[in-house]
Coordinates of C-alpha atoms (C1' of nucleotides) in Angstrom, one line a residue:
Chain A
X1 CA 19.3 12.7 -5.8
X2 CA 15.9 12.7 -7.4
X3 CA 13.9 10.4 -5.1
X4 CA 11.3 8.1 -6.7
X5 CA 8.2 9.6 -5.2
X6 CA 4.8 8.1 -5.6
X7 CA 3.3 11.5 -6.2
X8 CA 4.9 12.8 -9.4
X9 CA 5.2 16.6 -9.5
X10 CA 4.9 16.5 -13.3
X11 CA 1.2 15.7 -13.1
X12 CA -1.7 18.1 -13.6
X13 CA -3.4 19.5 -10.5
X14 CA -6.6 17.5 -10.9
X15 CA -4.7 14.2 -11.4
X16 CA -5.6 11.3 -9.1
X17 CA -2.6 9.2 -10.2
X18 CA -0.8 9.6 -6.9
X19 CA -3.9 8.9 -4.9
X20 CA -4.5 5.7 -7.0
X21 CA -0.9 4.5 -6.3
X22 CA -1.2 5.2 -2.6
X23 CA -4.6 3.3 -2.4
X24 CA -3.2 0.5 -4.5
X25 CA -0.1 0.1 -2.3
X26 CA -2.3 -0.1 0.7
X27 CA -4.7 -2.7 -0.7
X28 CA -2.1 -4.7 -2.6
X29 CA 0.1 -4.6 0.5
X30 CA -2.5 -5.7 2.9
X31 CA -4.6 -8.3 1.0
X32 CA -2.2 -9.0 -1.9
X33 CA -2.5 -8.2 -5.6
X34 CA -4.7 -11.1 -6.7
X35 CA -6.9 -10.8 -3.6
X36 CA -7.8 -7.1 -4.2
X37 CA -10.3 -6.1 -6.8
X38 CA -9.3 -3.3 -9.1
X39 CA -12.7 -1.7 -8.4
X40 CA -11.9 -1.5 -4.6
X41 CA -9.0 0.7 -5.4
X42 CA -11.3 3.0 -7.4
X43 CA -13.8 3.0 -4.5
X44 CA -11.1 4.0 -2.1
X45 CA -10.0 6.9 -4.3
X46 CA -13.6 7.9 -4.8
X47 CA -13.9 7.4 -8.6
X48 CA -15.6 4.9 -10.9
X49 CA -13.7 1.8 -12.0
X50 CA -13.3 3.0 -15.5
X51 CA -11.6 6.2 -14.5
X52 CA -8.6 4.1 -13.4
X53 CA -8.0 3.5 -17.1
X54 CA -7.3 7.2 -17.6
X55 CA -4.1 6.7 -15.5
X56 CA -3.2 3.1 -15.9
X57 CA -3.6 0.8 -18.9
X58 CA -4.5 -2.1 -16.6
X59 CA -4.3 -3.4 -13.0
X60 CA -1.0 -5.1 -13.8
X61 CA 0.3 -1.8 -15.2
X62 CA -0.4 -0.1 -11.9
X63 CA 1.3 -3.0 -10.0
X64 CA 4.4 -2.8 -12.3
X65 CA 4.6 0.9 -11.7
X66 CA 4.6 0.4 -7.9
X67 CA 7.3 -2.2 -8.3
X68 CA 9.4 0.0 -10.5
X69 CA 9.2 2.9 -8.2
X70 CA 10.2 0.8 -5.2
X71 CA 13.2 -0.7 -7.1
X72 CA 14.2 2.8 -8.0
X73 CA 14.0 3.9 -4.4
X74 CA 16.0 0.9 -3.2
X75 CA 18.7 1.6 -5.7
X76 CA 18.8 5.3 -4.9
X77 CA 19.0 4.7 -1.2
X78 CA 21.9 2.2 -1.7
X79 CA 23.8 4.7 -3.7
X80 CA 23.1 7.6 -1.3
X81 CA 24.0 5.6 1.8
X82 CA 27.3 4.2 0.4
X83 CA 28.4 7.3 -1.4
X84 CA 30.9 8.7 1.1
X85 CA 32.2 5.4 2.4
X86 CA 35.6 4.0 1.4
X87 CA 36.2 1.4 4.1
X88 CA 34.6 -1.9 2.8
X89 CA 33.2 -3.3 6.0
X90 CA 31.7 0.0 7.0
X91 CA 30.3 0.3 3.4
X92 CA 28.7 -3.1 3.8
X93 CA 27.2 -2.1 7.2
X94 CA 25.7 1.2 5.9
X95 CA 24.2 -0.6 2.9
X96 CA 22.4 -3.1 5.1
X97 CA 21.2 -0.3 7.4
X98 CA 19.9 1.7 4.5
X99 CA 17.9 -1.4 3.3
X100 CA 16.0 -1.4 6.6
X101 CA 15.6 2.4 7.0
X102 CA 12.1 2.5 5.5
X103 CA 8.7 4.0 6.3
X104 CA 5.5 1.9 6.8
X105 CA 4.4 2.7 3.2
X106 CA 7.8 1.6 1.9
X107 CA 7.5 -1.7 3.8
X108 CA 4.2 -2.4 2.0
X109 CA 5.9 -1.5 -1.3
X110 CA 8.7 -3.9 -0.5
X111 CA 6.2 -6.6 0.4
X112 CA 4.4 -6.0 -2.9
X113 CA 7.6 -6.1 -4.8
X114 CA 8.8 -9.4 -3.2
X115 CA 5.4 -11.1 -3.5
X116 CA 5.1 -10.3 -7.3
X117 CA 8.7 -10.5 -8.4
X118 CA 8.0 -13.4 -10.7
X119 CA 5.8 -11.0 -12.7
X120 CA 9.0 -9.6 -14.2
X121 CA 10.0 -12.9 -15.7
X122 CA 7.6 -13.1 -18.7
X123 CA 6.9 -10.4 -21.3
X124 CA 3.7 -8.4 -21.2
X125 CA 1.3 -8.1 -24.1
X126 CA 0.6 -4.4 -23.9
X127 CA 3.3 -1.8 -24.7
X128 CA 3.1 0.4 -21.5
X129 CA 3.1 -2.7 -19.3
X130 CA 6.1 -4.1 -21.1
X131 CA 7.9 -0.7 -20.7
X132 CA 7.4 -0.8 -17.0
X133 CA 8.4 -4.5 -16.8
X134 CA 11.7 -3.9 -18.6
X135 CA 12.5 -0.9 -16.5
X136 CA 11.8 -2.8 -13.4
X137 CA 14.0 -5.7 -14.6
X138 CA 16.8 -3.4 -15.3
X139 CA 16.5 -1.9 -11.9
X140 CA 16.6 -5.4 -10.3
X141 CA 19.9 -6.0 -12.1
X142 CA 21.1 -2.6 -11.0
X143 CA 20.4 -3.4 -7.4
X144 CA 22.2 -6.7 -7.8
X145 CA 25.1 -4.9 -9.3
X146 CA 25.2 -2.4 -6.4
X147 CA 25.8 -5.3 -4.1
X148 CA 28.1 -7.4 -6.2
X149 CA 30.3 -4.4 -7.0
X150 CA 30.5 -3.4 -3.3
X151 CA 31.7 -7.0 -2.6
X152 CA 34.2 -6.9 -5.5
X153 CA 35.6 -3.6 -4.3
X154 CA 36.1 -5.1 -0.8
X155 CA 37.7 -8.2 -2.2
X156 CA 40.1 -6.2 -4.4
X157 CA 41.1 -4.2 -1.4
X158 CA 41.8 -7.4 0.6
X159 CA 39.1 -6.5 3.1
X160 CA 36.9 -9.5 2.1
X161 CA 38.1 -13.0 1.2
X162 CA 37.8 -13.6 -2.5
X163 CA 34.7 -15.6 -3.4
X164 CA 32.1 -15.6 -6.3
X165 CA 30.8 -12.0 -5.8
X166 CA 27.7 -12.5 -7.9
X167 CA 26.4 -15.6 -6.0
X168 CA 27.4 -14.0 -2.7
X169 CA 25.6 -10.8 -3.6
X170 CA 22.4 -12.6 -4.5
X171 CA 22.7 -14.5 -1.2
X172 CA 23.0 -11.3 0.8
X173 CA 20.2 -9.6 -1.1
X174 CA 18.0 -12.7 -0.8
X175 CA 18.4 -12.7 3.0
X176 CA 17.6 -9.0 3.3
X177 CA 14.5 -9.0 1.1
X178 CA 13.2 -12.2 2.6
X179 CA 12.5 -10.1 5.8
X180 CA 9.6 -8.4 3.9
X181 CA 7.8 -11.6 3.6
X182 CA 7.2 -12.0 7.3
X183 CA 7.9 -8.7 9.0
X184 CA 4.9 -6.8 10.2
X185 CA 5.2 -3.5 12.2
X186 CA 2.9 -5.0 14.8
X187 CA 5.0 -8.1 15.2
X188 CA 7.1 -9.4 18.1
X189 CA 10.4 -8.1 16.9
X190 CA 11.1 -4.5 15.9
X191 CA 12.8 -3.5 12.7
X192 CA 16.0 -2.0 14.2
X193 CA 16.7 -5.3 16.0
X194 CA 16.2 -7.2 12.7
X195 CA 18.5 -4.7 11.0
X196 CA 21.3 -5.2 13.5
X197 CA 20.9 -9.0 13.4
X198 CA 21.1 -9.1 9.6
X199 CA 24.0 -6.5 9.6
X200 CA 26.0 -8.8 11.8
X201 CA 25.2 -11.9 9.7
X202 CA 26.2 -10.1 6.5
X203 CA 29.5 -8.9 7.9
X204 CA 30.4 -12.4 9.2
X205 CA 29.3 -14.0 5.9
X206 CA 31.3 -11.6 3.7
X207 CA 34.3 -10.3 5.7
X208 CA 35.4 -13.5 7.5
Chain B
X1 CA 10.1 -42.0 6.3
X2 CA 7.0 -41.7 4.1
X3 CA 8.1 -39.3 1.4
X4 CA 5.6 -36.9 0.0
X5 CA 5.2 -38.2 -3.6
X6 CA 3.3 -36.4 -6.2
X7 CA 1.8 -39.8 -7.3
X8 CA -0.2 -41.0 -4.4
X9 CA -0.4 -44.8 -4.2
X10 CA -3.8 -44.5 -2.6
X11 CA -5.4 -43.6 -5.9
X12 CA -7.4 -45.7 -8.3
X13 CA -5.6 -47.2 -11.3
X14 CA -7.5 -44.9 -13.7
X15 CA -6.8 -41.8 -11.8
X16 CA -5.1 -38.9 -13.6
X17 CA -4.4 -37.0 -10.4
X18 CA -0.7 -37.6 -10.5
X19 CA -0.5 -36.7 -14.2
X20 CA -2.3 -33.4 -13.5
X21 CA 0.1 -32.5 -10.7
X22 CA 3.1 -33.3 -12.8
X23 CA 1.7 -31.3 -15.7
X24 CA 0.8 -28.4 -13.4
X25 CA 4.2 -28.4 -11.9
X26 CA 5.8 -28.1 -15.3
X27 CA 3.5 -25.3 -16.5
X28 CA 3.3 -23.3 -13.3
X29 CA 7.0 -23.7 -12.9
X30 CA 7.9 -22.5 -16.4
X31 CA 5.4 -19.8 -17.1
X32 CA 4.1 -19.1 -13.6
X33 CA 0.7 -19.8 -12.0
X34 CA -1.1 -16.7 -13.2
X35 CA 0.3 -17.0 -16.6
X36 CA -0.8 -20.5 -17.3
X37 CA -4.4 -21.3 -18.2
X38 CA -6.0 -24.1 -16.3
X39 CA -7.2 -25.5 -19.6
X40 CA -3.6 -25.8 -20.8
X41 CA -2.9 -28.3 -17.9
X42 CA -6.0 -30.3 -19.1
X43 CA -4.7 -30.3 -22.7
X44 CA -1.3 -31.5 -21.6
X45 CA -2.9 -34.4 -19.6
X46 CA -5.2 -35.1 -22.5
X47 CA -8.5 -34.5 -20.9
X48 CA -11.3 -31.9 -21.1
X49 CA -11.0 -28.9 -18.8
X50 CA -14.0 -29.9 -16.7
X51 CA -12.4 -33.3 -15.9
X52 CA -9.9 -31.4 -13.8
X53 CA -12.7 -30.7 -11.3
X54 CA -13.0 -34.3 -10.6
X55 CA -9.6 -34.2 -8.9
X56 CA -9.3 -30.6 -7.7
X57 CA -11.9 -28.1 -6.6
X58 CA -10.1 -25.3 -8.4
X59 CA -6.9 -24.2 -10.0
X60 CA -5.9 -22.7 -6.6
X61 CA -6.6 -26.0 -4.9
X62 CA -4.2 -27.7 -7.3
X63 CA -1.5 -25.0 -6.6
X64 CA -2.0 -25.3 -2.8
X65 CA -1.6 -29.1 -3.1
X66 CA 1.7 -28.7 -5.0
X67 CA 2.9 -26.3 -2.4
X68 CA 1.9 -28.5 0.5
X69 CA 3.6 -31.5 -1.0
X70 CA 6.8 -29.6 -1.6
X71 CA 6.8 -28.2 2.0
X72 CA 6.2 -31.8 3.3
X73 CA 9.2 -33.0 1.2
X74 CA 11.4 -30.1 2.5
X75 CA 10.6 -30.9 6.1
X76 CA 11.1 -34.7 5.6
X77 CA 14.4 -34.1 3.9
X78 CA 15.6 -31.9 6.7
X79 CA 14.7 -34.4 9.4
X80 CA 16.2 -37.3 7.4
X81 CA 19.4 -35.4 6.7
X82 CA 20.0 -34.2 10.3
X83 CA 18.8 -37.4 12.0
X84 CA 22.1 -39.0 12.9
X85 CA 24.1 -35.8 13.5
X86 CA 25.1 -34.6 17.0
X87 CA 27.8 -32.2 16.2
X88 CA 26.1 -28.7 15.7
X89 CA 28.3 -27.3 12.9
X90 CA 28.1 -30.6 10.9
X91 CA 24.4 -30.7 11.5
X92 CA 24.1 -27.2 10.0
X93 CA 26.2 -28.3 7.0
X94 CA 24.1 -31.4 6.2
X95 CA 20.9 -29.4 6.6
X96 CA 22.1 -26.9 4.0
X97 CA 23.3 -29.7 1.7
X98 CA 20.0 -31.4 2.0
X99 CA 18.2 -28.2 1.0
X100 CA 20.1 -28.2 -2.3
X101 CA 19.9 -32.0 -3.0
X102 CA 16.9 -31.8 -5.3
X103 CA 15.8 -33.1 -8.7
X104 CA 14.8 -30.8 -11.6
X105 CA 11.1 -31.4 -10.8
X106 CA 11.7 -30.5 -7.2
X107 CA 13.4 -27.3 -8.3
X108 CA 10.3 -26.3 -10.2
X109 CA 8.2 -27.1 -7.1
X110 CA 10.4 -24.9 -5.0
X111 CA 10.1 -22.1 -7.5
X112 CA 6.3 -22.4 -7.5
X113 CA 6.3 -22.5 -3.7
X114 CA 8.5 -19.4 -3.4
X115 CA 6.6 -17.5 -6.1
X116 CA 3.2 -18.1 -4.5
X117 CA 4.1 -18.1 -0.8
X118 CA 1.8 -15.1 -0.2
X119 CA -1.2 -17.2 -1.1
X120 CA -0.9 -18.8 2.3
X121 CA -1.5 -15.5 4.1
X122 CA -5.2 -15.0 3.5
X123 CA -8.0 -17.6 4.2
X124 CA -9.7 -19.3 1.3
X125 CA -13.4 -19.4 0.7
X126 CA -13.8 -23.1 -0.2
X127 CA -13.3 -25.8 2.4
X128 CA -10.8 -28.1 0.6
X129 CA -8.6 -25.1 -0.4
X130 CA -8.6 -23.8 3.1
X131 CA -7.6 -27.3 4.4
X132 CA -4.6 -27.4 2.1
X133 CA -3.7 -23.8 2.9
X134 CA -3.7 -24.4 6.7
X135 CA -1.7 -27.6 6.2
X136 CA 0.8 -25.7 4.1
X137 CA 1.0 -22.9 6.7
X138 CA 1.7 -25.4 9.5
X139 CA 4.4 -27.0 7.4
X140 CA 6.0 -23.6 6.8
X141 CA 6.1 -23.2 10.6
X142 CA 7.4 -26.7 11.0
X143 CA 10.3 -26.0 8.6
X144 CA 11.0 -22.7 10.4
X145 CA 11.1 -24.7 13.7
X146 CA 13.4 -27.2 12.1
X147 CA 16.0 -24.5 11.6
X148 CA 15.5 -22.5 14.8
X149 CA 15.6 -25.6 17.0
X150 CA 18.8 -26.7 15.2
X151 CA 20.3 -23.3 16.0
X152 CA 19.1 -23.4 19.6
X153 CA 20.6 -26.8 20.2
X154 CA 23.9 -25.5 18.8
X155 CA 23.7 -22.4 21.1
X156 CA 22.9 -24.6 24.1
X157 CA 25.9 -26.7 23.4
X158 CA 28.1 -23.7 23.1
X159 CA 29.0 -24.4 19.5
X160 CA 27.2 -21.3 18.2
X161 CA 27.2 -17.8 19.9
X162 CA 23.9 -17.0 21.5
X163 CA 21.6 -14.9 19.3
X164 CA 17.9 -14.6 18.6
X165 CA 17.4 -18.1 17.1
X166 CA 14.1 -17.3 15.4
X167 CA 15.2 -14.3 13.5
X168 CA 18.5 -16.0 12.6
X169 CA 16.7 -19.1 11.4
X170 CA 14.4 -17.0 9.2
X171 CA 17.5 -15.3 7.8
X172 CA 19.2 -18.5 6.9
X173 CA 16.0 -20.0 5.4
X174 CA 15.4 -16.8 3.5
X175 CA 18.9 -16.9 2.0
X176 CA 18.5 -20.6 1.0
X177 CA 15.1 -20.3 -0.6
X178 CA 15.9 -17.1 -2.4
X179 CA 18.1 -19.2 -4.7
X180 CA 15.0 -20.7 -6.3
X181 CA 14.0 -17.3 -7.6
X182 CA 16.9 -17.0 -9.9
X183 CA 18.5 -20.4 -10.3
X184 CA 18.0 -22.2 -13.6
X185 CA 19.6 -25.6 -14.4
X186 CA 20.8 -24.1 -17.7
X187 CA 22.4 -21.1 -15.9
X188 CA 26.0 -20.0 -15.6
X189 CA 26.5 -21.5 -12.1
X190 CA 25.8 -25.1 -11.1
X191 CA 23.8 -26.1 -8.1
X192 CA 26.7 -27.9 -6.2
X193 CA 28.7 -24.7 -6.4
X194 CA 25.8 -22.6 -5.0
X195 CA 25.2 -25.2 -2.3
X196 CA 28.9 -25.0 -1.2
X197 CA 28.9 -21.2 -1.3
X198 CA 25.7 -21.0 0.8
X199 CA 26.9 -23.7 3.2
X200 CA 30.0 -21.6 3.9
X201 CA 28.0 -18.5 4.4
X202 CA 25.6 -20.1 6.8
X203 CA 28.4 -21.6 8.9
X204 CA 30.2 -18.2 9.2
X205 CA 26.9 -16.5 9.9
X206 CA 25.9 -18.9 12.7
X207 CA 29.0 -20.4 14.2
X208 CA 31.3 -17.4 14.4
Chain C
dA1 C1' -24.8 -59.3 -17.4
dA2 C1' -26.3 -56.0 -13.9
dA3 C1' -24.9 -52.6 -10.8
dC4 C1' -22.1 -49.1 -9.4
dA5 C1' -18.5 -46.0 -8.7
dA6 C1' -15.0 -43.6 -10.9
dC7 C1' -14.2 -40.9 -14.7
dC8 C1' -15.4 -37.7 -18.2
dT9 C1' -17.9 -34.2 -21.4
dG10 C1' -20.4 -30.1 -23.9
dA11 C1' -23.2 -26.4 -22.9
dG12 C1' -23.9 -22.7 -20.1
dT13 C1' -22.8 -19.3 -16.1
dT14 C1' -20.1 -16.0 -13.5
dC15 C1' -17.3 -12.3 -12.5
dA16 C1' -13.3 -9.3 -12.5
dG17 C1' -11.0 -6.8 -15.8
dT18 C1' -11.5 -4.2 -19.7
dT19 C1' -13.4 -1.4 -23.8
dC20 C1' -16.5 1.9 -25.8
dA21 C1' -19.0 5.9 -26.9
dG22 C1' -19.7 9.5 -25.3
dT23 C1' -20.3 13.5 -21.0
dT24 C1' -18.6 16.6 -17.4
dT25 C1' -15.1 19.7 -15.4
dG26 C1' -12.3 23.5 -15.0
dA27 C1' -8.2 26.1 -16.6
dC28 C1' -7.0 29.2 -20.1
dT29 C1' -7.8 32.5 -24.2
dG30 C1' -9.5 36.1 -26.7
Chain D
dC1 C1' -17.0 36.4 -19.3
dA2 C1' -18.3 33.3 -23.2
dG3 C1' -15.9 29.9 -25.9
dT4 C1' -12.6 26.3 -26.4
dC5 C1' -10.0 22.4 -25.3
dA6 C1' -7.8 18.8 -23.0
dA7 C1' -8.0 16.3 -18.9
dA8 C1' -11.0 13.7 -16.1
dC9 C1' -14.7 11.0 -15.8
dT10 C1' -19.0 7.8 -16.5
dG11 C1' -22.7 3.8 -17.4
dA12 C1' -23.4 0.2 -20.3
dA13 C1' -21.6 -3.4 -22.8
dC14 C1' -17.9 -6.9 -23.8
dT15 C1' -14.3 -10.6 -22.9
dG16 C1' -12.2 -14.6 -21.4
dA17 C1' -10.8 -17.8 -18.1
dA18 C1' -12.5 -20.2 -14.1
dC19 C1' -16.1 -22.7 -12.8
dT20 C1' -21.0 -25.3 -12.5
dC21 C1' -24.4 -28.4 -14.2
dA22 C1' -26.8 -32.2 -15.9
dG23 C1' -26.0 -35.8 -17.5
dG24 C1' -23.0 -39.8 -20.4
dT25 C1' -19.2 -43.4 -20.6
dT26 C1' -16.0 -46.8 -18.8
dG27 C1' -14.2 -50.4 -16.4
dT28 C1' -14.5 -53.3 -12.3
dT29 C1' -16.9 -56.2 -9.2
dT30 C1' -20.2 -59.7 -8.0

DNA sequence: AAACAACCTGAGTTCAGTTCAGTTTGACTG
DNA sequence: CAGTCAAACTGAACTGAACTCAGGTTGTTT
């Protein structure tokens, strides 16, 4: 499985593209996209603002790239986690666990993704931005299909009661991703606890 | 119950405040906040752009007002719907139904609220904006408490298995509000069907 | 009809994002 | 090891949408 890494090995040795993405994830993740100046990202990387345009067409293009990479990762993790599983309830469980098995940087990326999801709705004027947007949209649909097809398989096998798999899948996904809105690593409740709680909820919701 | 109306009866007869809010809800709801020009709202109301500043300190102040009003409405509806109910499972059911008993304009307001939720995280520079932000934040906490205390009452009565009511409440709320990200009145599935589906999910999640 | 507050406007300002017209850097070639 | 080239970068200028300012208009009240 080719993981979606923020540092692309295809780049030249002098390239700061990866460093820009890492800095942008930090800033966008902490203060939010609108709240962070594009020039602050440049400062953090240690280059002038205009050098950013050597790597990204715009601030939005950088954001869309971050979102696309995170969606790719989410999809890949889902596929990897559920690959060997044939028992529907267990497949459901590992899928939920995979969704919460993330690093601190990935938490920030999920937060950025959730906070700016609506950016994917409207077309972009520039070509490269639009390419990233369309790719991200397709990945959103792919992740949705990951969940709905898991549910449909379980229903076909008789392990889950038959219900509208699409709406149900969106509900499960909605509950899972809503965590990234409020979860902070320094908060009162730890991620493994949340993961267990949600896992139980999802199983009761789907399998009973 | 004093409902949070977009047209405030306290205003002068010449005031266009309500008309601005209605126009802003339409534009922000359809194209998104960032994607709509503040001047387009003025055009729609039929006034010059600068006249907007007679009613709102800024574009963000208008958005925050819309969000606060919608949160107030959500809270009020929850309280109104669950007021007479004593049986925990039925209380849970009516709360979910109330969350989906909304007009088309309220759907747009929910969409705006969900899409711009992260705006409530960071302080605002201007005073009136900050007042609205803090009020909105408090209402978010109030709505969260509405759900968690409903769950805690049910657990205390032995109607629901005892679990972490706060995390569980946020999960339920997350699943419900995630609907406003993708639901469109013209879509393939109708709101009453979604409402029923979610109601069932929530009951299984909580009461089993 | 005078006074006044609410309501509105055109011209100008600001500032983050972006473009432009080049300059520097360093890897590779002959 | 000098020359070449693309990748990487820069300071100065531009853009456009949000916003400010210094007043003008409207309608209500007494």
